[in-house]
Coordinates of C-alpha atoms and ligand atoms in Angstrom, one line a residue:
X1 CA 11.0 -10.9 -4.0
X2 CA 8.6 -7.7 -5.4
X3 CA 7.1 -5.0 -4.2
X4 CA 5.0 -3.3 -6.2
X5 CA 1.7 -0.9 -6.5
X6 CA -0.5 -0.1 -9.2
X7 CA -2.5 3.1 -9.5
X8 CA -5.7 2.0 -10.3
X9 CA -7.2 5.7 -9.8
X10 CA -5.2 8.8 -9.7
X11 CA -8.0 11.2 -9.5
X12 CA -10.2 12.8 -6.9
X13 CA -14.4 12.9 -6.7
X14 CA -15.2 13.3 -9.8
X15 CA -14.1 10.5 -12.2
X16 CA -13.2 11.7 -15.9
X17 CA -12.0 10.0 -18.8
X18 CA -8.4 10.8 -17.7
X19 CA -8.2 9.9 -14.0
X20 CA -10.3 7.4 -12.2
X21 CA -10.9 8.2 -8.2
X22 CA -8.9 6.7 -5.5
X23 CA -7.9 2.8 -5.9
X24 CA -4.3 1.1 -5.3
X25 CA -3.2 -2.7 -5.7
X26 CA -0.7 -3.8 -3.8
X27 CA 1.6 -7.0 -4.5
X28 CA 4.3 -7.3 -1.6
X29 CA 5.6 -10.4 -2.1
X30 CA 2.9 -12.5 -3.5
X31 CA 0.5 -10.7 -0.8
X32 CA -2.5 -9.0 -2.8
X33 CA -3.6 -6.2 -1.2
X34 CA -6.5 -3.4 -2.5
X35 CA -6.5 -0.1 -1.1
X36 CA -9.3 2.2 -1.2
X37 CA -11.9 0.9 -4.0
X38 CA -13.5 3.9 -5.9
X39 CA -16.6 3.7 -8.5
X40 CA -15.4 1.5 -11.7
X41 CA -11.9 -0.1 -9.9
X42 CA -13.2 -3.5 -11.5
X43 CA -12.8 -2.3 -14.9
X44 CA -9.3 -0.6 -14.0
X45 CA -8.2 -3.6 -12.2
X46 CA -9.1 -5.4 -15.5
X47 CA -7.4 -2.6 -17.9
X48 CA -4.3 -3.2 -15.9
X49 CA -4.4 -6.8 -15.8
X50 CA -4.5 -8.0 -12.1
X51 CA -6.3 -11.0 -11.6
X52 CA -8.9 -9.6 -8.8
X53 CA -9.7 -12.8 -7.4
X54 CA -6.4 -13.2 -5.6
X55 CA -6.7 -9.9 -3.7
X56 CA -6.9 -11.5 0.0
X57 CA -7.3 -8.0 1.4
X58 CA -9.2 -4.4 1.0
X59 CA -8.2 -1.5 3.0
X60 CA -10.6 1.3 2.3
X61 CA -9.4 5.1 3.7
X62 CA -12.7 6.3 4.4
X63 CA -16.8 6.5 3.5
X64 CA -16.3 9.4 1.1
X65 CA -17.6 7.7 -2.0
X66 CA -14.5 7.9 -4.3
X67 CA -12.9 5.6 -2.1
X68 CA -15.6 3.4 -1.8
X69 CA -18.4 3.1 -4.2
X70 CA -16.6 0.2 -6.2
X71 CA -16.8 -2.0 -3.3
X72 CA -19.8 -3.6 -3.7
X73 CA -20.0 -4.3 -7.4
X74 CA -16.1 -5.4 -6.7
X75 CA -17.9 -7.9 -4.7
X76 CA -20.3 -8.9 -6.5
X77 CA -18.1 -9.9 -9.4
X78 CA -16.0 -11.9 -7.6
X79 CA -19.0 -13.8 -6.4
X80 CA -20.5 -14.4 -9.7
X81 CA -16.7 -15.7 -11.1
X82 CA -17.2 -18.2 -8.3
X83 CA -14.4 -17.4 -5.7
X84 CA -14.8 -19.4 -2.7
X85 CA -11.9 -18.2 -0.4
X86 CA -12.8 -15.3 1.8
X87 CA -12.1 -11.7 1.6
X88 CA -10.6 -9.5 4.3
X89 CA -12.3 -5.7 4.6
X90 CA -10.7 -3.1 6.7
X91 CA -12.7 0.1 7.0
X92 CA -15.2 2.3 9.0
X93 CA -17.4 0.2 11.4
X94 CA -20.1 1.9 9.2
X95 CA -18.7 -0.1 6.3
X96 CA -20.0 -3.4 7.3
X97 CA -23.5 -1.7 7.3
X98 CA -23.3 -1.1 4.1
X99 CA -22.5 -3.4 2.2
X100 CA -24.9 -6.0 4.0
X101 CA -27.9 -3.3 3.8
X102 CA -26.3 -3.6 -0.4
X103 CA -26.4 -7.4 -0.7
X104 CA -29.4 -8.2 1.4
X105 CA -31.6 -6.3 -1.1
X106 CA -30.1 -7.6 -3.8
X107 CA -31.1 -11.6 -4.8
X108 CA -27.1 -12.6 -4.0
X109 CA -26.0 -14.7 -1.0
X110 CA -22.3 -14.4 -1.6
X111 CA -20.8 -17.8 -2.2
X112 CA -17.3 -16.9 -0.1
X113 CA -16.8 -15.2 3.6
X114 CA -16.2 -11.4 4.6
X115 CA -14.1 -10.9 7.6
X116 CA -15.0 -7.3 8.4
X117 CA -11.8 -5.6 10.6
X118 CA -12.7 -2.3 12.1
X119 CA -10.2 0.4 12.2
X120 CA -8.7 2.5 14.7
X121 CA -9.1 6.7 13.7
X122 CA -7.4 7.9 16.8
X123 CA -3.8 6.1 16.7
X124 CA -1.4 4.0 15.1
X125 CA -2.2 0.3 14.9
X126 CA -1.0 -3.3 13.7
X127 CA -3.8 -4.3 12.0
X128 CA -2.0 -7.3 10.2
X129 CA 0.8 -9.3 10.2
X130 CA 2.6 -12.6 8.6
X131 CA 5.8 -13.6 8.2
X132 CA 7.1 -11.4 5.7
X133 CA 5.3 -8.2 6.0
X134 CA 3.0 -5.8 8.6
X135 CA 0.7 -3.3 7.7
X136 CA -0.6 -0.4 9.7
X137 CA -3.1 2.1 10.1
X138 CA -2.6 5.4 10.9
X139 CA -4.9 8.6 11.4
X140 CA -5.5 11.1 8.8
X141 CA -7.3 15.0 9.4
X142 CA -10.4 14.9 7.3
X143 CA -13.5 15.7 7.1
X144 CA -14.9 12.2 8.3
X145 CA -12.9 9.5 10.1
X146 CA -10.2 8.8 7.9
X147 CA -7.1 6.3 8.3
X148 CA -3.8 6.1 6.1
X149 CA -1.8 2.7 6.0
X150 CA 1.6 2.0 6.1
X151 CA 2.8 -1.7 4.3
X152 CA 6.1 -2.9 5.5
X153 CA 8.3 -5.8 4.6
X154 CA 10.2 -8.0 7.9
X155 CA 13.9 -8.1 7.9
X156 CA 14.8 -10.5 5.5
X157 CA 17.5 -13.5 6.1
X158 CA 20.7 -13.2 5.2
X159 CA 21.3 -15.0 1.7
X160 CA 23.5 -17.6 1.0
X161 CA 26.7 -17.9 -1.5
X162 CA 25.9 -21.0 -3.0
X163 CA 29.0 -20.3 -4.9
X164 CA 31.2 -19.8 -1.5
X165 CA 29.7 -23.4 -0.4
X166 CA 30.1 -25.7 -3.6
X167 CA 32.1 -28.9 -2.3
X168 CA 31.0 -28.5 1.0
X169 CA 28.5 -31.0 2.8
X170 CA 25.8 -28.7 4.5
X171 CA 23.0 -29.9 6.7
X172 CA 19.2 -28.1 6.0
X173 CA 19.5 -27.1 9.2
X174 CA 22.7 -25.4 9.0
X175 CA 21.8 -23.5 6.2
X176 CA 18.7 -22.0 8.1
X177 CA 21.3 -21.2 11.1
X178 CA 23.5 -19.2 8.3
X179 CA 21.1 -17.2 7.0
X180 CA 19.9 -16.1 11.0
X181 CA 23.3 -15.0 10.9
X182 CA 25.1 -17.8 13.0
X183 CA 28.1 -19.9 12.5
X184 CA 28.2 -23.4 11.6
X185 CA 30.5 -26.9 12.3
X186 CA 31.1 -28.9 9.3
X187 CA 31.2 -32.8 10.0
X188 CA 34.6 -32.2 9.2
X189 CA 35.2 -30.1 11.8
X190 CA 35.6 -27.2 10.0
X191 CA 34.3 -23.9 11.5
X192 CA 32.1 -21.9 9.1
X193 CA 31.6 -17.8 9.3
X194 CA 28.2 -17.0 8.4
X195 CA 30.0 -14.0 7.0
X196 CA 32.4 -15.6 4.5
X197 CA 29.2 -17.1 2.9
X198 CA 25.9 -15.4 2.9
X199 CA 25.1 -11.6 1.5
X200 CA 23.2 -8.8 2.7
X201 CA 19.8 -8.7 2.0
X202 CA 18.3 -5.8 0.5
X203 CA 16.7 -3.5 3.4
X204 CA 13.1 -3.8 4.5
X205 CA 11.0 -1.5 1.9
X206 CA 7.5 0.1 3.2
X207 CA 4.8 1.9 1.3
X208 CA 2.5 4.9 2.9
X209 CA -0.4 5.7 1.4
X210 CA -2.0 9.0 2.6
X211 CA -5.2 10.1 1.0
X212 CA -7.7 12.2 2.1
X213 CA -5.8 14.4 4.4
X214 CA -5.2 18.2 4.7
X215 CA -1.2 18.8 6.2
X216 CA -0.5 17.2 9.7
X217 CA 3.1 16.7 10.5
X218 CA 1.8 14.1 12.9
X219 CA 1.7 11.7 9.6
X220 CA 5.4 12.1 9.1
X221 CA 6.4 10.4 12.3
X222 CA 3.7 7.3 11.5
X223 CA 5.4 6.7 8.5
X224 CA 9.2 7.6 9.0
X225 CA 11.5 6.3 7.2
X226 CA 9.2 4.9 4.5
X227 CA 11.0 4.2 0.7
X228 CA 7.7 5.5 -1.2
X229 CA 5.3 7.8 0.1
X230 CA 1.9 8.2 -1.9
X231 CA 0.2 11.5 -0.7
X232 CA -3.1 13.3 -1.8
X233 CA -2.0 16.6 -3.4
X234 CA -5.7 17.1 -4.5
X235 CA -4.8 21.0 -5.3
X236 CA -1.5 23.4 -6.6
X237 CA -0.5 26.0 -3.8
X238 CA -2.7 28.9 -5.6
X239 CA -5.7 26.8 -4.1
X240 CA -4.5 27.0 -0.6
X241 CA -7.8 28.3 0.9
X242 CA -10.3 25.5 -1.0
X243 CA -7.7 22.5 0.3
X244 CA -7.8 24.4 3.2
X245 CA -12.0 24.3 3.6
X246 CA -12.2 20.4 1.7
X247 CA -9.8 19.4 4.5
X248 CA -7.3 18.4 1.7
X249 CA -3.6 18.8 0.5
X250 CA -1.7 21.2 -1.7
X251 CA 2.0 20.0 -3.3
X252 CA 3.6 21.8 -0.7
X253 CA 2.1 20.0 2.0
X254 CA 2.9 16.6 0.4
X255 CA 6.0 17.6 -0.4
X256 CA 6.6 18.8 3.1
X257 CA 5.2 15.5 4.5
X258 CA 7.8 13.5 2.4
X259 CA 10.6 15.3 3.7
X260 CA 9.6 15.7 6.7
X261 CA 9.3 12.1 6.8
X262 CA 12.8 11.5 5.4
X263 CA 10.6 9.1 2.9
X264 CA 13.0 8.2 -0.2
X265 CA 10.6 9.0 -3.1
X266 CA 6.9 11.1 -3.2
X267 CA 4.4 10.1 -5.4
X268 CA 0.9 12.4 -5.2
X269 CA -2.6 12.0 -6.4
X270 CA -6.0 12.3 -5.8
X271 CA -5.6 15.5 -8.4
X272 CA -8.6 17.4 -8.7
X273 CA -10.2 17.1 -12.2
X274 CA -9.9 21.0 -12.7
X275 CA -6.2 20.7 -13.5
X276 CA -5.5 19.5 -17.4
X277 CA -1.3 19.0 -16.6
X278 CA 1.1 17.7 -14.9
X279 CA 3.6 20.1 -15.2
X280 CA 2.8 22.7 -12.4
X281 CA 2.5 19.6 -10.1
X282 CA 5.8 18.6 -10.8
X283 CA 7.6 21.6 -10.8
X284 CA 6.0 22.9 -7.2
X285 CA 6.8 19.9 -5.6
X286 CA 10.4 19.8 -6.6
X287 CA 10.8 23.0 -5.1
X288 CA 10.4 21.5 -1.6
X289 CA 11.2 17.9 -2.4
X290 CA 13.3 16.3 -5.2
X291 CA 12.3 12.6 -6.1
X292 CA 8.3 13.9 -6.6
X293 CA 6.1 12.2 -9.2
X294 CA 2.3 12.7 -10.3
X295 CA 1.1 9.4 -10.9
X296 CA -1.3 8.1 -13.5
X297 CA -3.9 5.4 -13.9
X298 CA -1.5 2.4 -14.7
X299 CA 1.3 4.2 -13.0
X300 CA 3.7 0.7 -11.9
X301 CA 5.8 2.2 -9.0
X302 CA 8.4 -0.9 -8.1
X303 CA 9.5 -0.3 -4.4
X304 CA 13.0 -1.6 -5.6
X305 CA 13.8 1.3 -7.5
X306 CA 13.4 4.4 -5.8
Ligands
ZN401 ZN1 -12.4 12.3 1.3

């Protein structure tokens, strides 16, 4: 089992040798997941060392261009290394337009599928789901249409004590009813607890990722409960009136967000390139919200230890 995300771009428009605009990948076990796919994520996904071709899904925010301009060349790439297995892109109907109007005038008829999913700005939604996981949209307040999305892991199965069982002759099937939490007859007649034998599994773990947004406490019951919240703190509270204008978020809005949400940890980015530390960052969001980090390009956060 993992659960991880890798900061691609921590940075907002304007990308500089430090910080590279908005991009995440997501691995939730063994599920490959982009979001949001700013100018030069190729070469980031590269520095980082994911393998792009297994990303089965891109969730892009919105059609501001550091969340997007990537896409296309993104694309590309993985057309001229040959994938054949279709990619999923979730985004702004407008999206679609795009990138067609892109590769029709180029010379390349992509050698793999796009299933384009449209996504809902006005309310929470389901927009996929498999055994193990769901993820969802949610509404952001930005300048254009903008959506947030919310990756969350299934209940898992109990698991079993193989120690607690050695000696004992177990059908398949009766392992499968143990870990649903259900007692079992041994052919000897012997009644097993599913309790004597199986452990808790760890709890659920989700991931919210909230970028561009200025404050709306309506975020914080979309994502309740969450273990890792990233949030856009694109400015520090002096800037208050420019986040306010941009439609954007101070540390004291994502720090109020987290809490607010009762999320276990706060990560922020989508800091604007005017800043040259950290440490202001870190110190006003502690204020309001203890377990606060500024991320990084090649920031690993690992949903199991928050
Ligand atoms: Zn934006």
């Amino acid at each position: 089992m993992n659960f991880t995300v890798t900061i691609l771009g921590s940075g907002a428009a304007l990308p500089t040798l430090k910080r590279m605009p908005s991009a995440q990948y997501v691995n939730c076990n063994n599920r490959h997941f982009l979001i949001d796919c700013a100018e030069g994520t190729q070469i980031q996904l590269r520095k980082f060392k994911v393998h792009f071709q297994k990303i089965s899904h891109v969730f892009i925010s919105h059609l501001h261009g550091d969340h997007y301009f990537g896409l296309v060349g993104l694309l590309s790439s993985m057309n001229l290394l040959g994938r054949e297995k279709s990619i999923h892109i979730y985004g702004p109907p407008a999206l679609e337009e795009i990138l067609m109007l892109q590769l029709q005038h180029g010379t390349s008829k992509l050698s793999y599928q796009i299933e384009f999913h449209e996504l809902n700005f006005d309310e929470k939604e389901l927009i996929l789901e498999d055994d193990v996981l769901e993820v969802f949209s949610f509404p952001l307040k930005h300048k254009i249409p903008t959506c947030g999305f919310l990756i969350k892991e299934k209940p898992k199965k109990l698991k079993i004590n193989t120690e607690k069982l050695k000696g004992k002759d177990i059908e398949i099937e009766d392992y499968q009813r143990l870990q649903n939490a259900q007692d079992i007859k041994l052919k000897n007649g012997e009644l097993l607890s599913y309790k004597e034998v199986t452990f808790e599994p760890h709890p659920p773990m989700s991931y919210a990722y909230c970028s561009d947004t200025k404050k709306d406490e309506r975020i914080s019951t979309f994502i309740k409960g969450c273990t890792a919240l990233y949030h856009e703190s694109t400015f520090l509270k002096k800037e208050k009136s420019i986040a306010k204008s941009t439609m954007h978020s101070t540390t004291t809005d994502a720090a109020e967000i987290a809490s607010l949400a009762s999320a276990k940890s706060l990560y922020v980015g989508h800091i604007s390139s005017r800043y040259k530390s950290d440490e202001d960052f870190i110190s006003e969001l502690k204020e309001v919200f203890g377990n606060s980090h500024v991320t990084h390009d090649g920031l690993i956060i690992d949903l199991f230890k928050q």
